[in-house]
């Protein structure tokens, strides 16, 4: 356990930040999962991209990490769109 007053406060702040970060990270993971399960429906993909942008903006994940995840998501979404058009024809 911390002894100094500043260390005690730091533990409190860390606990609050961890809760905030895990909440937002869980929301983003859920959005990404929903996009995958919906076979990359456009509205679900847009929601997932929006969540990733928010995470990067708030500094919860690095902006390059968010960009990489968005890139992979869009690549799969575009492939799913092409596959859907091929089966429809």
mmCIF file with all atom_site columns, C-alpha atoms in Angstrom:
data_model
loop_
_atom_site.group_PDB
_atom_site.id
_atom_site.type_symbol
_atom_site.label_atom_id
_atom_site.label_alt_id
_atom_site.label_comp_id
_atom_site.label_asym_id
_atom_site.label_entity_id
_atom_site.label_seq_id
_atom_site.pdbx_PDB_ins_code
_atom_site.Cartn_x
_atom_site.Cartn_y
_atom_site.Cartn_z
_atom_site.occupancy
_atom_site.B_iso_or_equiv
_atom_site.pdbx_formal_charge
_atom_site.auth_seq_id
_atom_site.auth_comp_id
_atom_site.auth_asym_id
_atom_site.auth_atom_id
_atom_site.pdbx_PDB_model_num
ATOM 1  C CA . UNK A 1 1  ? 0.000   0.000   0.000   1.00 0.00 ? 1  UNK A CA 1
ATOM 2  C CA . UNK A 1 2  ? 1.242   3.509   -0.718  1.00 0.00 ? 2  UNK A CA 1
ATOM 3  C CA . UNK A 1 3  ? 2.341   5.630   2.183   1.00 0.00 ? 3  UNK A CA 1
ATOM 4  C CA . UNK A 1 4  ? 2.755   9.100   0.707   1.00 0.00 ? 4  UNK A CA 1
ATOM 5  C CA . UNK A 1 5  ? -0.311  11.275  0.208   1.00 0.00 ? 5  UNK A CA 1
ATOM 6  C CA . UNK A 1 6  ? 0.457   11.777  -3.492  1.00 0.00 ? 6  UNK A CA 1
ATOM 7  C CA . UNK A 1 7  ? 0.784   8.030   -4.020  1.00 0.00 ? 7  UNK A CA 1
ATOM 8  C CA . UNK A 1 8  ? -2.585  7.402   -2.382  1.00 0.00 ? 8  UNK A CA 1
ATOM 9  C CA . UNK A 1 9  ? -4.168  9.963   -4.693  1.00 0.00 ? 9  UNK A CA 1
ATOM 10 C CA . UNK A 1 10 ? -2.392  8.412   -7.674  1.00 0.00 ? 10 UNK A CA 1
ATOM 11 C CA . UNK A 1 11 ? -3.865  5.001   -6.851  1.00 0.00 ? 11 UNK A CA 1
ATOM 12 C CA . UNK A 1 12 ? -7.327  6.565   -6.759  1.00 0.00 ? 12 UNK A CA 1
ATOM 13 C CA . UNK A 1 13 ? -6.807  8.288   -10.110 1.00 0.00 ? 13 UNK A CA 1
ATOM 14 C CA . UNK A 1 14 ? -5.460  5.122   -11.701 1.00 0.00 ? 14 UNK A CA 1
ATOM 15 C CA . UNK A 1 15 ? -8.467  3.130   -10.553 1.00 0.00 ? 15 UNK A CA 1
ATOM 16 C CA . UNK A 1 16 ? -10.863 5.694   -12.041 1.00 0.00 ? 16 UNK A CA 1
ATOM 17 C CA . UNK A 1 17 ? -8.946  5.874   -15.322 1.00 0.00 ? 17 UNK A CA 1
ATOM 18 C CA . UNK A 1 18 ? -8.782  2.091   -15.633 1.00 0.00 ? 18 UNK A CA 1
ATOM 19 C CA . UNK A 1 19 ? -12.555 1.829   -15.210 1.00 0.00 ? 19 UNK A CA 1
ATOM 20 C CA . UNK A 1 20 ? -13.118 4.540   -17.849 1.00 0.00 ? 20 UNK A CA 1
ATOM 21 C CA . UNK A 1 21 ? -10.686 2.960   -20.306 1.00 0.00 ? 21 UNK A CA 1
ATOM 22 C CA . UNK A 1 22 ? -12.042 -0.569  -19.913 1.00 0.00 ? 22 UNK A CA 1
ATOM 23 C CA . UNK A 1 23 ? -15.603 0.664   -20.418 1.00 0.00 ? 23 UNK A CA 1
ATOM 24 C CA . UNK A 1 24 ? -14.748 2.416   -23.677 1.00 0.00 ? 24 UNK A CA 1
ATOM 25 C CA . UNK A 1 25 ? -12.524 -0.415  -24.891 1.00 0.00 ? 25 UNK A CA 1
ATOM 26 C CA . UNK A 1 26 ? -15.336 -2.903  -24.249 1.00 0.00 ? 26 UNK A CA 1
ATOM 27 C CA . UNK A 1 27 ? -17.771 -0.733  -26.233 1.00 0.00 ? 27 UNK A CA 1
ATOM 28 C CA . UNK A 1 28 ? -15.371 -0.688  -29.158 1.00 0.00 ? 28 UNK A CA 1
ATOM 29 C CA . UNK A 1 29 ? -14.769 -4.436  -29.038 1.00 0.00 ? 29 UNK A CA 1
ATOM 30 C CA . UNK A 1 30 ? -18.524 -4.964  -29.006 1.00 0.00 ? 30 UNK A CA 1
ATOM 31 C CA . UNK A 1 31 ? -18.958 -2.656  -32.003 1.00 0.00 ? 31 UNK A CA 1
ATOM 32 C CA . UNK A 1 32 ? -16.245 -4.519  -33.930 1.00 0.00 ? 32 UNK A CA 1
ATOM 33 C CA . UNK A 1 33 ? -17.796 -7.862  -33.022 1.00 0.00 ? 33 UNK A CA 1
ATOM 34 C CA . UNK A 1 34 ? -21.257 -6.691  -34.096 1.00 0.00 ? 34 UNK A CA 1
ATOM 35 C CA . UNK A 1 35 ? -19.823 -5.533  -37.437 1.00 0.00 ? 35 UNK A CA 1
ATOM 36 C CA . UNK A 1 36 ? -18.273 -8.959  -38.006 1.00 0.00 ? 36 UNK A CA 1
ATOM 37 C CA . UNK A 1 37 ? -21.386 -10.884 -36.959 1.00 0.00 ? 37 UNK A CA 1
ATOM 38 C CA . UNK A 1 38 ? -23.691 -8.768  -39.115 1.00 0.00 ? 38 UNK A CA 1
ATOM 39 C CA . UNK A 1 39 ? -21.603 -9.788  -42.139 1.00 0.00 ? 39 UNK A CA 1
ATOM 40 C CA . UNK A 1 40 ? -20.202 -6.247  -42.305 1.00 0.00 ? 40 UNK A CA 1
ATOM 41 C CA . UNK A 1 41 ? -23.475 -4.363  -42.588 1.00 0.00 ? 41 UNK A CA 1
ATOM 42 C CA . UNK A 1 42 ? -22.677 -0.734  -43.513 1.00 0.00 ? 42 UNK A CA 1
ATOM 43 C CA . UNK A 1 43 ? -24.314 0.840   -40.444 1.00 0.00 ? 43 UNK A CA 1
ATOM 44 C CA . UNK A 1 44 ? -22.467 -1.546  -38.114 1.00 0.00 ? 44 UNK A CA 1
ATOM 45 C CA . UNK A 1 45 ? -19.146 -0.835  -39.819 1.00 0.00 ? 45 UNK A CA 1
ATOM 46 C CA . UNK A 1 46 ? -19.713 2.922   -39.532 1.00 0.00 ? 46 UNK A CA 1
ATOM 47 C CA . UNK A 1 47 ? -20.495 2.518   -35.832 1.00 0.00 ? 47 UNK A CA 1
ATOM 48 C CA . UNK A 1 48 ? -17.303 0.505   -35.266 1.00 0.00 ? 48 UNK A CA 1
ATOM 49 C CA . UNK A 1 49 ? -15.187 3.090   -37.097 1.00 0.00 ? 49 UNK A CA 1
ATOM 50 C CA . UNK A 1 50 ? -16.776 5.843   -35.028 1.00 0.00 ? 50 UNK A CA 1
ATOM 51 C CA . UNK A 1 51 ? -15.940 3.994   -31.802 1.00 0.00 ? 51 UNK A CA 1
ATOM 52 C CA . UNK A 1 52 ? -12.332 3.481   -32.903 1.00 0.00 ? 52 UNK A CA 1
ATOM 53 C CA . UNK A 1 53 ? -12.018 7.186   -33.732 1.00 0.00 ? 53 UNK A CA 1
ATOM 54 C CA . UNK A 1 54 ? -13.308 8.098   -30.277 1.00 0.00 ? 54 UNK A CA 1
ATOM 55 C CA . UNK A 1 55 ? -10.795 5.779   -28.601 1.00 0.00 ? 55 UNK A CA 1
ATOM 56 C CA . UNK A 1 56 ? -7.944  7.338   -30.532 1.00 0.00 ? 56 UNK A CA 1
ATOM 57 C CA . UNK A 1 57 ? -9.173  10.859  -29.864 1.00 0.00 ? 57 UNK A CA 1
ATOM 58 C CA . UNK A 1 58 ? -9.424  10.246  -26.126 1.00 0.00 ? 58 UNK A CA 1
ATOM 59 C CA . UNK A 1 59 ? -5.970  8.679   -26.084 1.00 0.00 ? 59 UNK A CA 1
ATOM 60 C CA . UNK A 1 60 ? -7.143  5.275   -24.890 1.00 0.00 ? 60 UNK A CA 1
ATOM 61 C CA . UNK A 1 61 ? -5.442  3.598   -27.852 1.00 0.00 ? 61 UNK A CA 1
ATOM 62 C CA . UNK A 1 62 ? -2.716  4.977   -30.086 1.00 0.00 ? 62 UNK A CA 1
ATOM 63 C CA . UNK A 1 63 ? -3.941  6.613   -33.273 1.00 0.00 ? 63 UNK A CA 1
ATOM 64 C CA . UNK A 1 64 ? -1.913  4.208   -35.409 1.00 0.00 ? 64 UNK A CA 1
ATOM 65 C CA . UNK A 1 65 ? -3.542  1.251   -33.655 1.00 0.00 ? 65 UNK A CA 1
ATOM 66 C CA . UNK A 1 66 ? -6.983  2.684   -34.379 1.00 0.00 ? 66 UNK A CA 1
ATOM 67 C CA . UNK A 1 67 ? -6.006  3.321   -37.996 1.00 0.00 ? 67 UNK A CA 1
ATOM 68 C CA . UNK A 1 68 ? -4.731  -0.244  -38.382 1.00 0.00 ? 68 UNK A CA 1
ATOM 69 C CA . UNK A 1 69 ? -7.939  -1.722  -36.958 1.00 0.00 ? 69 UNK A CA 1
ATOM 70 C CA . UNK A 1 70 ? -10.080 0.529   -39.166 1.00 0.00 ? 70 UNK A CA 1
ATOM 71 C CA . UNK A 1 71 ? -8.048  -0.449  -42.207 1.00 0.00 ? 71 UNK A CA 1
ATOM 72 C CA . UNK A 1 72 ? -8.471  -4.157  -41.534 1.00 0.00 ? 72 UNK A CA 1
ATOM 73 C CA . UNK A 1 73 ? -12.177 -3.705  -40.875 1.00 0.00 ? 73 UNK A CA 1
ATOM 74 C CA . UNK A 1 74 ? -12.734 -1.781  -44.097 1.00 0.00 ? 74 UNK A CA 1
ATOM 75 C CA . UNK A 1 75 ? -10.726 -4.328  -46.071 1.00 0.00 ? 75 UNK A CA 1
ATOM 76 C CA . UNK A 1 76 ? -12.984 -7.131  -44.833 1.00 0.00 ? 76 UNK A CA 1
ATOM 77 C CA . UNK A 1 77 ? -16.130 -5.035  -45.319 1.00 0.00 ? 77 UNK A CA 1
ATOM 78 C CA . UNK A 1 78 ? -15.206 -4.259  -48.925 1.00 0.00 ? 78 UNK A CA 1
ATOM 79 C CA . UNK A 1 79 ? -14.411 -7.916  -49.592 1.00 0.00 ? 79 UNK A CA 1
ATOM 80 C CA . UNK A 1 80 ? -17.799 -8.903  -48.148 1.00 0.00 ? 80 UNK A CA 1
ATOM 81 C CA . UNK A 1 81 ? -19.513 -6.330  -50.369 1.00 0.00 ? 81 UNK A CA 1
ATOM 82 C CA . UNK A 1 82 ? -17.789 -7.686  -53.475 1.00 0.00 ? 82 UNK A CA 1
ATOM 83 C CA . UNK A 1 83 ? -18.676 -11.260 -52.487 1.00 0.00 ? 83 UNK A CA 1
ATOM 84 C CA . UNK A 1 84 ? -22.311 -10.261 -51.972 1.00 0.00 ? 84 UNK A CA 1
ATOM 85 C CA . UNK A 1 85 ? -22.446 -8.673  -55.424 1.00 0.00 ? 85 UNK A CA 1
ATOM 86 C CA . UNK A 1 86 ? -20.858 -11.759 -56.990 1.00 0.00 ? 86 UNK A CA 1
ATOM 87 C CA . UNK A 1 87 ? -23.429 -14.088 -55.475 1.00 0.00 ? 87 UNK A CA 1
ATOM 88 C CA . UNK A 1 88 ? -26.303 -11.753 -56.401 1.00 0.00 ? 88 UNK A CA 1
ATOM 89 C CA . UNK A 1 89 ? -25.313 -11.705 -60.073 1.00 0.00 ? 89 UNK A CA 1
#
